[in-house]
Coordinates of C-alpha atoms in Angstrom, one line a residue:
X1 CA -11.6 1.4 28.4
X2 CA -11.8 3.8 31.7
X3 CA -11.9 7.5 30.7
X4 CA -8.6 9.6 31.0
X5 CA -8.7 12.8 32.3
X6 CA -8.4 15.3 29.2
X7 CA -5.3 17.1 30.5
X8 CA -3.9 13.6 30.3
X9 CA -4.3 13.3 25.9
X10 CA -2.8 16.7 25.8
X11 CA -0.1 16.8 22.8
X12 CA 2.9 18.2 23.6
X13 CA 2.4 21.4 21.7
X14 CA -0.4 23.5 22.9
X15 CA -1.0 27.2 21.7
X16 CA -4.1 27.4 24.2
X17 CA -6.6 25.9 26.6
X18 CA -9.9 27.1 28.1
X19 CA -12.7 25.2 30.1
X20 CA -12.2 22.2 33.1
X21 CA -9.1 20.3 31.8
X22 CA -9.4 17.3 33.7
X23 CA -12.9 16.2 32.2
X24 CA -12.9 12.9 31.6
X25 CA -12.9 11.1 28.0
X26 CA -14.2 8.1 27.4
X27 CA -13.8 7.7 23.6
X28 CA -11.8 10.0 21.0
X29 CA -13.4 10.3 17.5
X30 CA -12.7 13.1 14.2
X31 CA -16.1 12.5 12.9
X32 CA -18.7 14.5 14.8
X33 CA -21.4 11.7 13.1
X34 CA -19.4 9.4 15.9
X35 CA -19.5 11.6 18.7
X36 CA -21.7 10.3 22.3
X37 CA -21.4 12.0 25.6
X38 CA -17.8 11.8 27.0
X39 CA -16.4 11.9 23.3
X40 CA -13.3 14.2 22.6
X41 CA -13.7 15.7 19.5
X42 CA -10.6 16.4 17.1
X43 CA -11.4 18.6 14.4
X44 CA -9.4 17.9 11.3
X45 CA -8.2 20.0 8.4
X46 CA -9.6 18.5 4.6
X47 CA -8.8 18.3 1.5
X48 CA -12.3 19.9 0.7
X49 CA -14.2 20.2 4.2
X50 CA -12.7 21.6 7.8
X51 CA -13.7 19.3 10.5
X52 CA -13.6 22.6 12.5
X53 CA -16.5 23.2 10.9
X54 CA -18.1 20.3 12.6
X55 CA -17.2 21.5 16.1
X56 CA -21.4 23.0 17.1
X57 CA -22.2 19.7 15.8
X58 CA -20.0 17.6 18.0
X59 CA -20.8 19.5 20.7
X60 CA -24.8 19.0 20.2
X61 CA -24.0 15.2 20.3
X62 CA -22.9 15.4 23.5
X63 CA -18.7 15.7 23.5
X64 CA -16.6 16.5 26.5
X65 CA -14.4 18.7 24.7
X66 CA -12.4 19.1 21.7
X67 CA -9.2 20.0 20.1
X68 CA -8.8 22.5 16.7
X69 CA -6.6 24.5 15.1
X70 CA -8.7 27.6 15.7
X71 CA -9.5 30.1 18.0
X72 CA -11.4 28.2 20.8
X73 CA -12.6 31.7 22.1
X74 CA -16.4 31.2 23.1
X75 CA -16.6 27.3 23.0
X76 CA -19.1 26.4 25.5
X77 CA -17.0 22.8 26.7
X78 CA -13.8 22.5 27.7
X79 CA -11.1 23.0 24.7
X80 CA -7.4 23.2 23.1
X81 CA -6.3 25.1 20.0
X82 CA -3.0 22.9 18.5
X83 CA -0.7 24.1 15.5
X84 CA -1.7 21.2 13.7
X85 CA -4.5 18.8 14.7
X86 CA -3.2 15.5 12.5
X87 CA 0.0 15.8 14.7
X88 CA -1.9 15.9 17.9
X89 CA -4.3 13.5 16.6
X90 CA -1.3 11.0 16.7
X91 CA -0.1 11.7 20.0
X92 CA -3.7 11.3 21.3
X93 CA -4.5 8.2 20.1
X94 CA -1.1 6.6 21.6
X95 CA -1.5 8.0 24.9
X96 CA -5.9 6.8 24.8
X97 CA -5.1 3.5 24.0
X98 CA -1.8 2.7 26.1
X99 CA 0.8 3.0 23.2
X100 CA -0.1 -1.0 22.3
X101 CA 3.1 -0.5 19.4
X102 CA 5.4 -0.1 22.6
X103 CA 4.6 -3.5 23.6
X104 CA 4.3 -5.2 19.9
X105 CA 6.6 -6.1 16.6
X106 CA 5.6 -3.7 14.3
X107 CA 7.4 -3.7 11.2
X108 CA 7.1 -1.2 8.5
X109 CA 7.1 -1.5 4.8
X110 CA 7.5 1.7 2.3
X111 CA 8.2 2.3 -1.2
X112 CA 6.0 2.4 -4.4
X113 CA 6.0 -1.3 -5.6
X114 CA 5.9 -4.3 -3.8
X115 CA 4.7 -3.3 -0.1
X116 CA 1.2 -5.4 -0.4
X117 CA 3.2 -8.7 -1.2
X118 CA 6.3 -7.9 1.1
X119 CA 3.5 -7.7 3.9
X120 CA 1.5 -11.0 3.4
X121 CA 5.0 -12.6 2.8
X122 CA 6.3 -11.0 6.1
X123 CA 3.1 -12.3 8.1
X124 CA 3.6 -15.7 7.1
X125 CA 7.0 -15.9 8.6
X126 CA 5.8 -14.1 11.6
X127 CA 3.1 -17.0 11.3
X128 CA 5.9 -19.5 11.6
X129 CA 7.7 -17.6 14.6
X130 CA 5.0 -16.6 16.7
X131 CA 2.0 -18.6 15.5
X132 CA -0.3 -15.2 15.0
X133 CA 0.8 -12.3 13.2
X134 CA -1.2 -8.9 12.3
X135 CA -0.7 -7.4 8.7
X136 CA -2.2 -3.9 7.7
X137 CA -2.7 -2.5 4.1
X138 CA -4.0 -1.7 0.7
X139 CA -6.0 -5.1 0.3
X140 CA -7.0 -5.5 4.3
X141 CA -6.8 -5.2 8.1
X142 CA -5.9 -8.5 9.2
X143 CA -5.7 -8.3 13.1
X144 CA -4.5 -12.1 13.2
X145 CA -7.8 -12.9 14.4
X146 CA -10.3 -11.2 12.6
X147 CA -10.1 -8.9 9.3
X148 CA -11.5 -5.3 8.0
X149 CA -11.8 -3.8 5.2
X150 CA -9.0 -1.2 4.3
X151 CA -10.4 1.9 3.6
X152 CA -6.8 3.6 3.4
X153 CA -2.9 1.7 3.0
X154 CA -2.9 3.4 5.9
X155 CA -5.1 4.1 8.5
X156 CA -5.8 7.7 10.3
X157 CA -3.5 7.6 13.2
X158 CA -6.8 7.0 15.4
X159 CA -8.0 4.1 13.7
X160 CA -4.7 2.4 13.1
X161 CA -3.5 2.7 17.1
X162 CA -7.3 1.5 17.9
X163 CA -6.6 -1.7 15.5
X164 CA -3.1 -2.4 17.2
X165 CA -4.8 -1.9 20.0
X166 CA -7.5 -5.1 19.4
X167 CA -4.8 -7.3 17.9
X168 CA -2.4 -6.8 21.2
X169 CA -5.5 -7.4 23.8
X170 CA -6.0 -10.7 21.7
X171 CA -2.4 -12.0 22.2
X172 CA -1.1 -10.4 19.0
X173 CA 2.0 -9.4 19.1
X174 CA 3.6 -9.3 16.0
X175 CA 3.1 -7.9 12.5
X176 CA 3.8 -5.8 9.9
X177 CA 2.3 -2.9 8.1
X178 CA 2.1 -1.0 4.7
X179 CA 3.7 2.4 5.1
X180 CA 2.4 5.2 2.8
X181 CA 3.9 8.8 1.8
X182 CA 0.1 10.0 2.7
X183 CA 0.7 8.6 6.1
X184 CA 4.3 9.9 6.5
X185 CA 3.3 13.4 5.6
X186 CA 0.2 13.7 7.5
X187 CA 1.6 12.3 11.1
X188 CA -0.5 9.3 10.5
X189 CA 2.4 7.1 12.0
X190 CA 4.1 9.7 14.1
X191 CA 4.0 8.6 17.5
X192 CA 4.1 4.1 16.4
X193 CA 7.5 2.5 17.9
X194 CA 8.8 0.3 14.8
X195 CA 11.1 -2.7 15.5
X196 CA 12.1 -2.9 11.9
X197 CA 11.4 -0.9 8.5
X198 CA 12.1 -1.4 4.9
X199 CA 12.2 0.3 1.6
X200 CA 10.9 -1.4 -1.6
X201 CA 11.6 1.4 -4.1
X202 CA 10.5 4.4 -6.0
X203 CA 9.1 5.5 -8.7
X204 CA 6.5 7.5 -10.5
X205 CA 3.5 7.9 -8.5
X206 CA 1.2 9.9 -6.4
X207 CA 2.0 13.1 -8.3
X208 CA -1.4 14.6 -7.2
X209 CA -0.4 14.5 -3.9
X210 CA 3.6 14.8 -4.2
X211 CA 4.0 18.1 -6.2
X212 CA 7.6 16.4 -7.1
X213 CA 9.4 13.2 -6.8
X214 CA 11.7 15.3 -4.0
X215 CA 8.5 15.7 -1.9
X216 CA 7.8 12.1 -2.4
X217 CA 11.1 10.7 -1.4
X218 CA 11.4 13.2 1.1
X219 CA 8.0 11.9 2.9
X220 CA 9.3 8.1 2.4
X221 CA 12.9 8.9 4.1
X222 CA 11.4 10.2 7.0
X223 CA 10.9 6.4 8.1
X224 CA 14.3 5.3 8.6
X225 CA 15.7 9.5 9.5
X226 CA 13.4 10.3 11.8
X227 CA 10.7 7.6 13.0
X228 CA 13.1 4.1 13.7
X229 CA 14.8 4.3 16.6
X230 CA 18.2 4.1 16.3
X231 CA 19.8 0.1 16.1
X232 CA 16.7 -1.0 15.0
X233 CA 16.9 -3.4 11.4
X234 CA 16.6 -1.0 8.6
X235 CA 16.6 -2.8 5.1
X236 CA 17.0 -1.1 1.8
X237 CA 16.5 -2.2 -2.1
X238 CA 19.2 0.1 -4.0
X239 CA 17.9 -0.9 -7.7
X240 CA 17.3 2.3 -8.1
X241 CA 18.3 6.2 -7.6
X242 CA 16.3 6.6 -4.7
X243 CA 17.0 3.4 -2.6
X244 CA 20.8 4.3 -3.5
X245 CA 20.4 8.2 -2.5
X246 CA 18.2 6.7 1.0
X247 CA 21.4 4.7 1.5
X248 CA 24.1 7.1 1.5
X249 CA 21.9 9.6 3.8
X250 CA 21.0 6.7 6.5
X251 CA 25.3 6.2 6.3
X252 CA 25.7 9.8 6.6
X253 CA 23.3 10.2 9.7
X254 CA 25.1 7.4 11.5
X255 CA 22.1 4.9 10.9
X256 CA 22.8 1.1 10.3
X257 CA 21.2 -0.4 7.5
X258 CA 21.4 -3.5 5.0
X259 CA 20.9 -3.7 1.2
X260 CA 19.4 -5.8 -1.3
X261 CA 19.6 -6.0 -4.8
X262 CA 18.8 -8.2 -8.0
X263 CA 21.8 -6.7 -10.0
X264 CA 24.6 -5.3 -7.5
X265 CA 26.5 -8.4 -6.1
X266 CA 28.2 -6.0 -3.2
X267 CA 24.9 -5.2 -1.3
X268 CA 24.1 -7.2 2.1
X269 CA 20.9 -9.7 0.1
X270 CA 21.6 -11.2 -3.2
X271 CA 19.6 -13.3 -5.7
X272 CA 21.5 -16.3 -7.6
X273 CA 20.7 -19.4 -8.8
X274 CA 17.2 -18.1 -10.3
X275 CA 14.9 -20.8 -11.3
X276 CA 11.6 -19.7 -12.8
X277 CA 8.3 -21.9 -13.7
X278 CA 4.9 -21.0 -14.9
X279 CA 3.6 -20.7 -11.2
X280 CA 6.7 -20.6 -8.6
X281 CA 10.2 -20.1 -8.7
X282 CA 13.2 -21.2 -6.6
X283 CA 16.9 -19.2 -5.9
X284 CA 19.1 -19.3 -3.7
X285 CA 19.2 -15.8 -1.2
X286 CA 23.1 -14.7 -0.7
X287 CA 23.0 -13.0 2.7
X288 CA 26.6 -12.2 4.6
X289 CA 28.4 -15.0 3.4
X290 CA 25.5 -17.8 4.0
X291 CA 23.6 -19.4 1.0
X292 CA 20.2 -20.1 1.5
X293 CA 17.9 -22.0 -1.1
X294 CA 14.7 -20.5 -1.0
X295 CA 11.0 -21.8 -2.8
X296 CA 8.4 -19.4 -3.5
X297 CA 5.4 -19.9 -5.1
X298 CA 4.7 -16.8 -6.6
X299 CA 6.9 -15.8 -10.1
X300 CA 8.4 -12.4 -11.2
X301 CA 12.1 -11.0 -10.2
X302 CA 10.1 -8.0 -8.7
X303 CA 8.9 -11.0 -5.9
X304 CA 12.1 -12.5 -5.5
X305 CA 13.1 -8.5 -4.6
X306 CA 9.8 -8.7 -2.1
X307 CA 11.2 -12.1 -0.4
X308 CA 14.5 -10.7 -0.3
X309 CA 13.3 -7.9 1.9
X310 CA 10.9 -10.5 3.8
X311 CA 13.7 -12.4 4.6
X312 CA 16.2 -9.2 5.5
X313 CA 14.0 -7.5 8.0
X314 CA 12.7 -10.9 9.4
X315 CA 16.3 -12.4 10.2
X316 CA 17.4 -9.1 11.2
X317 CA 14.9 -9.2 14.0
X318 CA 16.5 -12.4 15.4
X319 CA 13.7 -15.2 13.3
X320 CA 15.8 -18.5 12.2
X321 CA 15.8 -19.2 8.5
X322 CA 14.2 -22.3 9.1
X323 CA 10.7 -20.1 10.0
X324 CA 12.0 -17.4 7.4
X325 CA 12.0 -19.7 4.1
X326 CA 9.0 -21.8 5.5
X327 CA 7.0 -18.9 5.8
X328 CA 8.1 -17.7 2.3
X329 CA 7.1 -21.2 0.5
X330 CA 4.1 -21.3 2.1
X331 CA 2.6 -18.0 1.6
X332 CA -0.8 -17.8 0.0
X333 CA -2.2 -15.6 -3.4
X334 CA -2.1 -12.3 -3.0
X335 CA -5.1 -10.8 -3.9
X336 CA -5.2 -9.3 -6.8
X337 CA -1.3 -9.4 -7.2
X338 CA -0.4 -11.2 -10.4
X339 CA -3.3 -13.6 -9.0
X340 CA -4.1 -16.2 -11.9
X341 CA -7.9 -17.0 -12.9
X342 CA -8.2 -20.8 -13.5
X343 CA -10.3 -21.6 -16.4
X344 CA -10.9 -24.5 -19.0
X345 CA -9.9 -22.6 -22.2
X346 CA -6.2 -23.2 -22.3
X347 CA -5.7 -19.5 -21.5
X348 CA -3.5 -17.8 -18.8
X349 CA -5.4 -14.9 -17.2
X350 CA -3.7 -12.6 -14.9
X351 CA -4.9 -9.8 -13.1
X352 CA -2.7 -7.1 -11.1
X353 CA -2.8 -4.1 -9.5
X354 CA -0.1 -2.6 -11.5
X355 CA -1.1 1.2 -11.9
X356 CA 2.3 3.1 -12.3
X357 CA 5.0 2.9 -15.6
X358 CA 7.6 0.8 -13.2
X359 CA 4.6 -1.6 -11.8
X360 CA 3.4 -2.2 -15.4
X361 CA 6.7 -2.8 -16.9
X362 CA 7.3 -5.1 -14.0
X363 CA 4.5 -7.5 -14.8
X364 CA 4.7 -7.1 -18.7
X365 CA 8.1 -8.4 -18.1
X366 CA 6.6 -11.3 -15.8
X367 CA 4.5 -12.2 -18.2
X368 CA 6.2 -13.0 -21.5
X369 CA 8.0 -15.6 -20.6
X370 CA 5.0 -17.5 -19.6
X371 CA 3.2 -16.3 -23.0
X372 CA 2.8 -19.5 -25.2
X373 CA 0.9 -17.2 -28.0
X374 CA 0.0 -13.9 -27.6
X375 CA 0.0 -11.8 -24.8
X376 CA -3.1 -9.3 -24.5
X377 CA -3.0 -6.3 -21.7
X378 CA -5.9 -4.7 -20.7
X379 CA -5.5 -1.4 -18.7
X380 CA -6.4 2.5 -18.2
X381 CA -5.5 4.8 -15.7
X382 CA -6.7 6.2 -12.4
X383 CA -8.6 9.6 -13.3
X384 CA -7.5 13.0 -10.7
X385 CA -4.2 10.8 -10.6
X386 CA -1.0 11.4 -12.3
X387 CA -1.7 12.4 -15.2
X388 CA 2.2 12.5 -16.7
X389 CA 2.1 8.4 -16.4
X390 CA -0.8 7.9 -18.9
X391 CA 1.3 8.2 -22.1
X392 CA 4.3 6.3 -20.8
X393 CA 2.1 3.5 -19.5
X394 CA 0.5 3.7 -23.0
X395 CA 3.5 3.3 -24.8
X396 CA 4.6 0.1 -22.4
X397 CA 2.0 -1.7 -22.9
X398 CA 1.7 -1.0 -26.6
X399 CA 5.3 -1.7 -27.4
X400 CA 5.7 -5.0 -24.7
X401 CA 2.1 -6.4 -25.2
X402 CA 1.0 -8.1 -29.3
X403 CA -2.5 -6.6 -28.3
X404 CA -3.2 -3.8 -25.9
X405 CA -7.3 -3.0 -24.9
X406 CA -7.3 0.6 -23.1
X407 CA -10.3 1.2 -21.1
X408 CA -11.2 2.6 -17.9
X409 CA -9.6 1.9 -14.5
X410 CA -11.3 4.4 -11.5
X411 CA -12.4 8.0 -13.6
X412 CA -13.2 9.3 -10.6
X413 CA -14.3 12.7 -12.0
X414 CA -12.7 13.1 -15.0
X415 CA -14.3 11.6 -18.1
X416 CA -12.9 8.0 -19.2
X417 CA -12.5 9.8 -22.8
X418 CA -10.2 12.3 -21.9
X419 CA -8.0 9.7 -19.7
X420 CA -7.9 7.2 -22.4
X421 CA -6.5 10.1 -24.9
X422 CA -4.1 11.1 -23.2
X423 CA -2.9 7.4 -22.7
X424 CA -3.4 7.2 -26.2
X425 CA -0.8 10.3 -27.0
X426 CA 2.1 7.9 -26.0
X427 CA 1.2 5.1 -28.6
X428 CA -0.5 7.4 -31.5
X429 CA 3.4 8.8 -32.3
X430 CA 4.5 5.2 -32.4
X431 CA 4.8 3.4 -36.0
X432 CA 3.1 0.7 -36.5
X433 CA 6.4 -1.8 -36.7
X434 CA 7.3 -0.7 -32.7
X435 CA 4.2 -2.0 -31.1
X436 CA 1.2 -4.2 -31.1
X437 CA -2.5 -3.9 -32.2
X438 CA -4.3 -1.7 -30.0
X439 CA -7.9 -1.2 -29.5
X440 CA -10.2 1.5 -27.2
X441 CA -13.4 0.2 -25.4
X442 CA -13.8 2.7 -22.7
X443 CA -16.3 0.5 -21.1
X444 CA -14.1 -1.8 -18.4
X445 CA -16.8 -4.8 -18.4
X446 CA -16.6 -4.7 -22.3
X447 CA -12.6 -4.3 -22.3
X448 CA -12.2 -7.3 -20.4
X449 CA -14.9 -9.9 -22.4
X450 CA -13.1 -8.2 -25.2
X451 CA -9.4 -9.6 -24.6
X452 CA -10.5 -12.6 -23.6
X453 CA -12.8 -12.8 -26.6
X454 CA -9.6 -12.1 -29.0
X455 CA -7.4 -14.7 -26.9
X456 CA -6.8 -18.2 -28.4
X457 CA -5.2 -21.1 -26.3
X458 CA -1.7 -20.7 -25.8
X459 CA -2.4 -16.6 -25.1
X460 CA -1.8 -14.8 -22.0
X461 CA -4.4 -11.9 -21.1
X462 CA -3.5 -9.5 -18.4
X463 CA -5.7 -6.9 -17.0
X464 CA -4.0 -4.3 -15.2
X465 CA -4.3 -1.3 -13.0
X466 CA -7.5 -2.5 -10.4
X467 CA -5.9 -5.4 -8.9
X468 CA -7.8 -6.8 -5.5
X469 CA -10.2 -3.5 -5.8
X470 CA -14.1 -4.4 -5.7
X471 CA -15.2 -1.5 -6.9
X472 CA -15.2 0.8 -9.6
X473 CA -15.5 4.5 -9.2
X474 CA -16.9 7.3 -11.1
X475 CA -17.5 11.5 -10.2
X476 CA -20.5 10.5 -8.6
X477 CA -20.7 6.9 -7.6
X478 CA -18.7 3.7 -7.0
X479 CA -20.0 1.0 -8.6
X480 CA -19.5 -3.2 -7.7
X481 CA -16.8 -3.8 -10.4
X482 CA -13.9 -6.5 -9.6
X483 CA -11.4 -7.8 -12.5
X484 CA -11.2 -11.4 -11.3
X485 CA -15.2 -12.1 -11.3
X486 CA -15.4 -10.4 -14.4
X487 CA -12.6 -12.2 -16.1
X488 CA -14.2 -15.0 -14.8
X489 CA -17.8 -14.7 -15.6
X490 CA -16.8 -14.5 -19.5
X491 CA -14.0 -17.3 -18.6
X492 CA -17.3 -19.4 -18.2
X493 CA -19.5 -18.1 -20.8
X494 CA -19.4 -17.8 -24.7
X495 CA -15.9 -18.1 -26.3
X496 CA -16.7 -15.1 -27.9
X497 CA -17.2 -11.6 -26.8

């Protein structure tokens, strides 16, 4: 890219300036390990370290100039002080690389459950209409022609403008995106032109981030109130409080919108005709008076919910049902998304990334009905996470599952002991006629060659809460640790743990 003249990557709130203005920049970067000669610097507020603190060492490496929240009194290169440097970091990175979500399809998914599916489902009928299609989120980066690791839902606002950036220069037009709170409420998305958004659902979750739900919603809302533009397809999923309460306050600001539902008959997007199997299901999608029959090969009401809005947000943009419900039956597993583990033993083995109350419940309730014998849920929860979901989650699984294992899931730096009591607070109270067998093995590895060493043919074992994740991750360490090659490496071995 040619360098821009700093004056030009100016935000539009400045507080001050000192030093030549019209430098030029050649890259943009807020990790002074990343800086070279030419570099602007943007020094970032943490959680637990100040990039401003980083500013002598940019500026050792070699940048141009840089851009903070503090005083830039005394900074030997040219320099801006902004009220907040996440905002400006957004409004940098447009303007650097050319606003590429200006000139693309970007659509937008938010909501606690279901985004990951929604996107791959939306990127297969963008496959059908446009032949490429980018999809960002928890389990990837998939440009359309190459793919990266996801090291957030979301990506920094740098990092995610540089990756629209590469898809549009390879004749990638189209795609669709995970949208988290995180990224709402730190300006990660700020300055991205959406052609279409969409709202899932919400529920518990993200409570060490969100002091209350109110902060949560209010983070998610500010998608369709303040980011869309106005006209732009807006789709809703009112099955709950806050889809309903999102609803009434896009009516009440004047912005259009369409519903979906799997119970309320008078929103826009309705299920009928439901017709489940072990590994697909078909129904027929009731949308403004037309009744289309749609195939899907993944099973679970909660992914008819995710087709529904697929299909809403896709045909909203103009895409002919005959790409929309080809797209949907042709989709491919989602990784780590009620993704089944083939093996010889006449068991069904599930895992999924299912690491809130609502998620769990969800999949519990997916997985009965294809439960022959008994179904076995292994799960713990997330340590320096939510820590009011443990007992709840506890008391699902106990009271919905014949035998529950609780283990670890990501302890982080809390110790796996103290996590699995207080998971174990919501069963403990419960008599032994309202739930299942439970059992402790704090050890994951174990956990999981455990349930399947207790499951008989005819049994269903699902182990929850890690999903597509490759790793596991303790106070001081992440570990390799991924539920499907475990699960499968004691699928193949003794048919005992």
């Amino acid at each position: 890219m040619l360098p821009l003249p700093f004056r030009q990557l100016h935000p539009r709130t400045v507080l001050a300036s000192r030093g030549h203005q019209d430098v030029p920049i050649s890259s943009v970067t807020f990790d002074s390990r990343q800086v070279s000669p030419g570099s602007l610097f943007v020094a970032l507020p943490g959680a637990t370290v100040d990039g401003a603190t980083f500013i002598d060492d940019a500026i050792r490496r070699g940048a141009a100039a840089i851009v903070t929240e503090i005083p830039i009194d005394g900074l030997p290169v040219p320099a801006i002080q902004v009220p907040d440097a996440r905002r400006a970091l957004s409004e940098i990175a447009c303007t650097f690389y050319g606003h590429p979500s200006s000139r693309m399809t970007v659509i937008g998914i938010t909501g606690t459950k279901g985004k990951t599916t929604t996107t791959y489902l939306i990127q297969s009928i963008l496959r059908r209409a446009h032949g490429q299609a980018f999809r960002l989120g928890t389990v990837e980066y998939d440009l359309g022609f190459t793919r990266l690791p996801a090291r957030n839902t979301t990506p920094e606002s740098l990092e995610l403008v540089s990756l629209l950036a590469q898809a549009l220069k390879k004749g990638v037009t189209a795609g669709v995106m995970e949208v988290s709170s995180h990224a709402l409420k730190t300006w990660r998305v700020e300055d991205l032109t959406f052609a279409a958004a969409g709202f899932t659902n919400l529920s518990l979750e993200h409570s060490e981030f969100h002091p209350t739900m109110e902060d949560y919603y209010q983070a998610k809302r500010r998608l369709f109130l303040e980011l869309l533009p106005r006209g732009r397809p807006a789709v809703i999923g009112i099955d709950d409080e806050w889809g309903r309460r999102l609803a009434e306050d896009c009516r009440q600001a004047g912005i259009r919108f369409r519903t979906l539902s799997l119970t309320n008959p008078q929103a826009d997007f309705v299920a009928a005709d439901l017709a489940p199997n072990a590994v697909s299901q078909r129904f027929t999608l009731v949308a403004q008076g037309q009744r289309i029959p749609i195939d899907l090969p993944l099973v679970g009401s909660f992914n008819v919910a995710n087709a529904m809005m697929a299909a809403a947000l896709c045909q909203g943009l103009g895409i002919p049902w005959a790409a929309i419900t080809e797209g949907l039956a042709t989709v491919g597993t989602v990784p780590g998304r009620f993704e089944t583990i083939p093996n010889a033993r006449g068991l069904t083995v599930i895992v999924d990334y299912a690491h809130s109350p609502a998620a769990l419940q969800n999949v519990l309730a997916a997985a009965r009905p294809l439960t022959k014998g008994r179904l076995i849920t292994v799960f713990g929860c997330g340590g320096n996470r939510s820590r009011e979901k443990r007992p709840v989650m506890g008391r699902l699984s106990a009271t919905l599952s014949d035998i529950t294992v609780v283990t670890s899931d990501n302890p982080r730096k809390e110790k796996p002991e103290d996590i699995i009591a207080e998971i174990m607070a919501g069963i403990t109270p419960l008599a032994p006629t309202e739930r299942g067998e439970v059992q402790v093995e704090p050890d994951r590895r174990k956990a999981i060659a455990l349930a399947i060493g207790l499951a008989r043919p005819g049994d269903l074992v699902l182990i929850a809460g890690k999903g597509h994740e490759t790793g596991q991750t303790f106070a001081d360490r992440t570990i390799p640790f991924d539920d499907r090659e475990v699960a499968r490496e004691y699928l193949e071995g003794p048919t005992h743990a």
